[in-house]
Amino acid sequence: MFDFKEELRKLPDQPGVYIMHDQTDAIIYIGKALSLRKRVRQYFQPSHDEGLKKRQMVEHIARFEYIITDSELEALVLECNLIKEHTPKYNTMLRDDKTYPYIRVTMGEDYPRVQFSRQVKKDRSRYFGPYTSAGAVKDTVELINKIYKLRTCNRRLPRDIGKERACLNYHIHQCSAPCQECITKEDYMVQVKKALEFLNGNYAPVIRELEEQMQTASENMEFEKAIEYRELLGSVKQIAQKQKITNTDGEDKDIIALASDDTDAVVQVFFIRSGKIIGRDHFHVRVGSEENPGRILLEFVKQFYSGTPFIPKEIMLQEEIEDIPVLEEWLTKKRGRKVTIRIPQKGLKEKLVELAQKNASLVLSQDKEKIKREEGRTIGAVREIEALLGMKKLNRMEAYDISNINGFETVGSMVVYEKGKPKRSDYRKFKLRTVAGPDDYASMHEVLTRRFLHGMQERQELEEREKPQEMGSFTRFPDIIMMDGGRGQVNICLQVLEELGLKIPVCGMVKDDNHRTRGLYFNNVEIPIDRHGEGFKLITRIQDEAHRFAIEYHRSLRSKSQVHSILDDIEGIGPARRKALMRKFQSLEKIKEASVEELAETENMNRTAAEKVYGFLHK
């Protein structure tokens, strides 16, 4: 049970991102804070009110977690990345990546330019950012171009040299006019190099110069100029803020760091995909007093990547470990493309490892007991099931369920658990195509056939394109299939697998006459299970989740069908008017209770259409 009072007490007074979960462990809200302690506590204070939407969100919070960062800017960028990845219910959906401002240096040109950009493209340009202030970026681009006299025109050089007269910027001494060969290419590139040094963090000379100019202007009582220099100085200082949550190289990386004491260690993994941190996970490791960090990391890397379906291009570690060449060869073979293991010593990559280590230290100091309990519920539960079935490495489990009412709109659900946790991004739902009436066996046969046939076709396509690493939810096959039932359901599944030439273990989750799980049906034997163990609880959660997901989908289809059968049969009521009516009145009962005048006030409706609706519903 999540102890809110205790967890609120542990909150650090540091910048970061907080993540709110509901009872099903789904992420319902993500936010950023300059102080996690102050911001998260506000949600649970009776006097605090941020409107109806936030109040509803707070009522659904079952637990929260957080990731600390080194600045509010990093927290902002991480918040945006996580919201885009998880699309939480109560977040106002943030904008696309193009809303982040970047500074672009067009190194693919003979005479590069420094530009403001909203997009990062895979070209030969160098990108700096993202930044939070578009105004500061524009000011800085303008300042750089003035200081280093770089061109801002769109002329194609050297092709267009001498074709047109020099522009106004040359005459006011703000451009060195390479278009007129007033500067050699070598000298121009020296200026570009200085601009790059500035963008890489060497701000001191420019800041010093601007401060001197501001002071001089102020002493000469040229206050407008002094204000202009002060604003430029503010823009440069804002640009000088470093953030490492998003990187413009666009690569996939895992960042791994740990914190340890005499008996326990916490390993933190940051997942960077397409250059952005999109998530993290932490793992509790029981260690001996003489084990060093390098040895712990080595064992973790071997175990973690033997079970994970995705292996990134680069793995960055906090400590040097043994056998790096052998590990790289093994991971490269698993991925199908080159994998590199690095131990960064300086720069941005080192800062990312430091950030992972800080989060690991925080978890170790504050959440040790909670993690042990959580791992008992997840990894520990999986280990119990492995022991019960005599199997090893049960990483991915899939479960299926069928829902219908007297054969009406029969649907199937597929839920996925990895390492004992639900992986909702891989859930899938099926609307039955070939089965008429309430035939659960035939329905399950269709669902399983479609699921694995689709996966086999996708696998073949990826292999033909030589991209096996891009496996999705269908292409990743489970280590075991958990069927919600006994011998009958298991045999249906085994029949489908045999028809498709697949070999995947199948286990039935058998229930008693009171619809409670009593054991597992595996290899033609019913195996009793300890009802007090974590394995039993995990199986129950998987059953309930598969059933919930199917029922939810069936309910939505049934609701749509009911709306269609009544409103769409009214002459003159199309999709736009139907949606407007449902938006305003929320239910068919409320529409029936409405007067003609109330119906006519609805968006897209007129008096004639309102009378048709009223007459149809009151026959």
CSV table of C-alpha atoms in Angstrom, one decimal, residues 17-250:
chain,number,residue,atom,x,y,z
A,17,VAL,CA,9.5,15.7,-12.9
A,18,TYR,CA,6.7,14.0,-11.0
A,19,ILE,CA,4.6,11.2,-12.4
A,20,MET,CA,1.1,10.3,-11.0
A,21,HIS,CA,-0.3,6.8,-11.4
A,22,ASP,CA,-3.9,5.5,-10.8
A,23,GLN,CA,-5.1,2.2,-9.3
A,24,THR,CA,-4.3,0.2,-12.5
A,25,ASP,CA,-0.8,1.8,-12.4
A,26,ALA,CA,-1.5,3.8,-15.6
A,27,ILE,CA,0.2,7.2,-15.8
A,28,ILE,CA,-2.5,9.9,-15.5
A,29,TYR,CA,-0.5,13.1,-15.1
A,30,ILE,CA,3.1,14.3,-15.5
A,31,GLY,CA,4.3,17.6,-14.3
A,32,LYS,CA,7.6,19.6,-13.6
A,33,ALA,CA,8.7,21.5,-10.6
A,34,LEU,CA,11.5,23.8,-9.4
A,35,SER,CA,11.0,22.1,-6.0
A,36,LEU,CA,9.4,18.6,-6.1
A,37,ARG,CA,8.7,18.9,-2.3
A,38,LYS,CA,6.7,22.1,-2.5
A,39,ARG,CA,4.9,21.3,-5.8
A,40,VAL,CA,3.8,17.7,-5.2
A,41,ARG,CA,2.7,18.5,-1.6
A,42,GLN,CA,0.4,21.2,-2.9
A,43,TYR,CA,-1.9,18.7,-4.7
A,44,PHE,CA,-2.8,17.0,-1.3
A,45,GLN,CA,-3.5,20.2,0.7
A,46,PRO,CA,-7.2,20.8,1.2
A,47,SER,CA,-6.9,24.5,0.7
A,48,HIS,CA,-5.2,24.1,-2.7
A,49,ASP,CA,-7.5,24.4,-5.7
A,50,GLU,CA,-6.4,24.3,-9.3
A,51,GLY,CA,-9.8,23.7,-10.8
A,52,LEU,CA,-12.2,20.8,-11.5
A,53,LYS,CA,-9.8,18.8,-13.8
A,54,LYS,CA,-7.0,18.8,-11.2
A,55,ARG,CA,-9.4,17.9,-8.4
A,56,GLN,CA,-10.6,14.9,-10.4
A,57,MET,CA,-7.0,13.9,-11.1
A,58,VAL,CA,-6.0,14.0,-7.5
A,59,GLU,CA,-9.0,11.7,-6.6
A,60,HIS,CA,-7.6,9.1,-8.9
A,61,ILE,CA,-3.9,9.2,-7.7
A,62,ALA,CA,-2.9,5.8,-6.2
A,63,ARG,CA,0.9,6.5,-6.1
A,64,PHE,CA,3.5,8.9,-7.5
A,65,GLU,CA,7.1,8.8,-8.5
A,66,TYR,CA,9.7,11.4,-9.6
A,67,ILE,CA,12.9,12.0,-11.5
A,68,ILE,CA,15.3,14.6,-10.2
A,69,THR,CA,17.1,16.9,-12.7
A,70,ASP,CA,19.9,19.5,-12.4
A,71,SER,CA,17.7,22.5,-13.4
A,72,GLU,CA,14.2,23.6,-14.1
A,73,LEU,CA,15.0,23.8,-17.8
A,74,GLU,CA,15.9,20.1,-17.8
A,75,ALA,CA,12.7,19.3,-15.9
A,76,LEU,CA,10.7,21.2,-18.6
A,77,VAL,CA,12.3,19.3,-21.5
A,78,LEU,CA,12.0,16.0,-19.7
A,79,GLU,CA,8.3,16.7,-18.9
A,80,CYS,CA,7.6,17.4,-22.5
A,81,ASN,CA,9.3,14.2,-23.7
A,82,LEU,CA,7.5,12.0,-21.1
A,83,ILE,CA,4.1,13.6,-21.9
A,84,LYS,CA,4.6,12.9,-25.6
A,85,GLU,CA,5.6,9.3,-24.8
A,86,HIS,CA,2.8,8.4,-22.4
A,87,THR,CA,-0.1,10.8,-23.3
A,88,PRO,CA,-1.5,11.0,-19.7
A,89,LYS,CA,-5.2,11.5,-19.4
A,90,TYR,CA,-5.2,14.7,-17.3
A,91,ASN,CA,-2.4,16.5,-19.2
A,92,THR,CA,-3.2,19.2,-21.7
A,93,MET,CA,-1.3,17.6,-24.6
A,94,LEU,CA,1.9,19.5,-25.2
A,95,ARG,CA,3.1,20.6,-28.6
A,96,ASP,CA,5.3,18.7,-31.0
A,97,ASP,CA,9.1,18.8,-31.0
A,98,LYS,CA,9.1,21.6,-33.6
A,99,THR,CA,7.9,24.0,-30.9
A,100,TYR,CA,11.4,23.8,-29.3
A,101,PRO,CA,13.7,26.4,-30.7
A,102,TYR,CA,17.2,25.4,-31.8
A,103,ILE,CA,20.2,27.2,-33.2
A,104,ARG,CA,21.3,25.7,-36.5
A,105,VAL,CA,24.8,26.2,-38.1
A,106,THR,CA,24.7,25.1,-41.7
A,107,MET,CA,28.0,23.3,-41.8
A,108,GLY,CA,27.0,21.6,-45.1
A,109,GLU,CA,27.5,24.9,-46.9
A,110,ASP,CA,30.8,26.4,-48.1
A,111,TYR,CA,30.0,29.6,-46.2
A,112,PRO,CA,27.9,28.4,-43.2
A,113,ARG,CA,25.1,30.5,-41.7
A,114,VAL,CA,23.8,30.6,-38.1
A,115,GLN,CA,20.0,30.3,-38.1
A,116,PHE,CA,16.9,30.0,-35.8
A,117,SER,CA,15.2,26.6,-36.3
A,118,ARG,CA,12.1,24.8,-35.1
A,119,GLN,CA,13.2,21.4,-36.5
A,120,VAL,CA,16.2,19.1,-36.3
A,121,LYS,CA,16.9,17.4,-39.6
A,122,LYS,CA,19.4,14.7,-40.3
A,123,ASP,CA,21.6,16.9,-42.5
A,124,ARG,CA,25.2,18.1,-42.2
A,125,SER,CA,24.2,21.0,-40.0
A,126,ARG,CA,25.1,21.3,-36.3
A,127,TYR,CA,22.2,21.9,-33.9
A,128,PHE,CA,22.3,23.5,-30.5
A,129,GLY,CA,19.4,23.3,-28.0
A,130,PRO,CA,16.6,22.8,-27.5
A,131,TYR,CA,16.0,26.1,-25.6
A,132,THR,CA,12.9,27.3,-23.8
A,133,SER,CA,12.8,30.9,-25.1
A,134,ALA,CA,12.3,31.5,-28.8
A,135,GLY,CA,13.0,35.2,-28.2
A,136,ALA,CA,16.3,34.6,-26.5
A,137,VAL,CA,17.3,32.3,-29.4
A,138,LYS,CA,16.5,34.9,-32.0
A,139,ASP,CA,18.4,37.6,-30.1
A,140,THR,CA,21.4,35.3,-29.8
A,141,VAL,CA,21.4,34.4,-33.5
A,142,GLU,CA,21.2,38.0,-34.4
A,143,LEU,CA,24.0,38.8,-31.9
A,144,ILE,CA,26.3,36.1,-33.3
A,145,ASN,CA,25.8,37.2,-36.8
A,146,LYS,CA,26.6,40.8,-35.8
A,147,ILE,CA,29.7,39.9,-33.8
A,148,TYR,CA,31.2,37.5,-36.2
A,149,LYS,CA,29.9,39.2,-39.4
A,150,LEU,CA,28.3,36.0,-40.8
A,151,ARG,CA,26.0,36.1,-43.8
A,152,THR,CA,22.3,35.8,-43.4
A,153,CYS,CA,21.3,35.7,-47.1
A,154,ASN,CA,20.0,32.7,-49.1
A,155,ARG,CA,22.5,33.1,-51.9
A,156,ARG,CA,24.2,29.9,-53.0
A,157,LEU,CA,27.9,30.4,-52.5
A,158,PRO,CA,30.4,30.1,-54.2
A,159,ARG,CA,28.1,29.7,-57.2
A,160,ASP,CA,26.5,33.2,-56.8
A,161,ILE,CA,29.7,35.1,-55.9
A,162,GLY,CA,29.7,38.5,-57.7
A,163,LYS,CA,26.3,38.0,-59.4
A,164,GLU,CA,24.6,40.7,-57.3
A,165,ARG,CA,25.6,43.7,-55.3
A,166,ALA,CA,26.4,43.4,-51.6
A,167,CYS,CA,23.4,43.7,-49.3
A,168,LEU,CA,22.7,46.4,-46.7
A,169,ASN,CA,24.3,44.3,-43.9
A,170,TYR,CA,27.7,44.7,-45.6
A,171,HIS,CA,27.3,48.5,-45.8
A,172,ILE,CA,26.4,48.8,-42.1
A,173,HIS,CA,29.4,46.5,-41.2
A,174,GLN,CA,27.3,43.5,-40.0
A,175,CYS,CA,28.4,41.1,-42.7
A,176,SER,CA,31.8,40.3,-44.2
A,177,ALA,CA,30.3,39.9,-47.7
A,178,PRO,CA,31.7,36.6,-48.9
A,179,CYS,CA,29.3,37.0,-51.8
A,180,GLN,CA,31.7,39.7,-53.1
A,181,GLU,CA,34.9,37.8,-52.0
A,182,CYS,CA,35.6,40.6,-49.5
A,183,ILE,CA,36.7,37.8,-47.2
A,184,THR,CA,38.5,34.5,-48.0
A,185,LYS,CA,36.8,31.2,-47.3
A,186,GLU,CA,39.5,30.4,-44.7
A,187,ASP,CA,39.1,33.7,-42.8
A,188,TYR,CA,35.3,33.2,-42.9
A,189,MET,CA,35.6,29.7,-41.4
A,190,VAL,CA,37.7,31.2,-38.6
A,191,GLN,CA,34.7,33.4,-37.7
A,192,VAL,CA,32.4,30.4,-38.0
A,193,LYS,CA,34.7,28.5,-35.6
A,194,LYS,CA,34.5,31.3,-33.1
A,195,ALA,CA,30.7,31.2,-33.3
A,196,LEU,CA,30.7,27.5,-32.7
A,197,GLU,CA,32.9,28.0,-29.6
A,198,PHE,CA,30.4,30.5,-28.3
A,199,LEU,CA,27.5,28.0,-28.9
A,200,ASN,CA,29.6,25.2,-27.2
A,201,GLY,CA,29.7,27.3,-24.0
A,202,ASN,CA,32.6,29.8,-24.3
A,203,TYR,CA,30.3,32.7,-23.5
A,204,ALA,CA,32.8,34.7,-21.3
A,205,PRO,CA,34.3,36.9,-24.0
A,206,VAL,CA,30.9,38.0,-25.4
A,207,ILE,CA,29.3,38.5,-21.9
A,208,ARG,CA,32.3,40.5,-20.8
A,209,GLU,CA,32.1,42.7,-24.0
A,210,LEU,CA,28.4,43.3,-23.6
A,211,GLU,CA,28.8,44.2,-19.9
A,212,GLU,CA,31.5,46.7,-20.9
A,213,GLN,CA,29.3,48.2,-23.6
A,214,MET,CA,26.3,48.4,-21.3
A,215,GLN,CA,28.4,50.2,-18.7
A,216,THR,CA,29.9,52.6,-21.2
A,217,ALA,CA,26.5,53.5,-22.6
A,218,SER,CA,25.1,54.0,-19.1
A,219,GLU,CA,28.0,56.3,-18.2
A,220,ASN,CA,27.4,58.3,-21.4
A,221,MET,CA,23.7,58.6,-20.5
A,222,GLU,CA,22.8,56.6,-23.6
A,223,PHE,CA,20.1,54.7,-21.7
A,224,GLU,CA,18.3,53.3,-24.7
A,225,LYS,CA,21.6,51.7,-25.8
A,226,ALA,CA,22.3,50.5,-22.3
A,227,ILE,CA,18.9,48.8,-22.1
A,228,GLU,CA,19.5,47.1,-25.5
A,229,TYR,CA,22.8,45.7,-24.3
A,230,ARG,CA,21.2,44.6,-21.1
A,231,GLU,CA,18.5,42.7,-23.0
A,232,LEU,CA,21.1,41.1,-25.3
A,233,LEU,CA,23.1,40.1,-22.2
A,234,GLY,CA,20.0,38.5,-20.7
A,235,SER,CA,19.4,36.5,-23.9
A,236,VAL,CA,23.0,35.2,-24.0
A,237,LYS,CA,22.8,34.2,-20.3
A,238,GLN,CA,19.5,32.4,-21.0
A,239,ILE,CA,21.1,30.5,-23.9
A,240,ALA,CA,24.0,29.7,-21.7
A,241,GLN,CA,21.7,27.4,-19.6
A,242,LYS,CA,22.7,23.8,-20.4
A,243,GLN,CA,20.3,20.9,-20.6
A,244,LYS,CA,21.0,17.3,-21.3
A,245,ILE,CA,17.5,15.7,-21.4
A,246,THR,CA,17.3,16.0,-25.2
A,247,ASN,CA,20.3,15.6,-27.5
A,248,THR,CA,20.3,16.5,-31.1
A,249,ASP,CA,22.2,13.4,-32.2
A,250,GLY,CA,18.9,11.5,-32.4
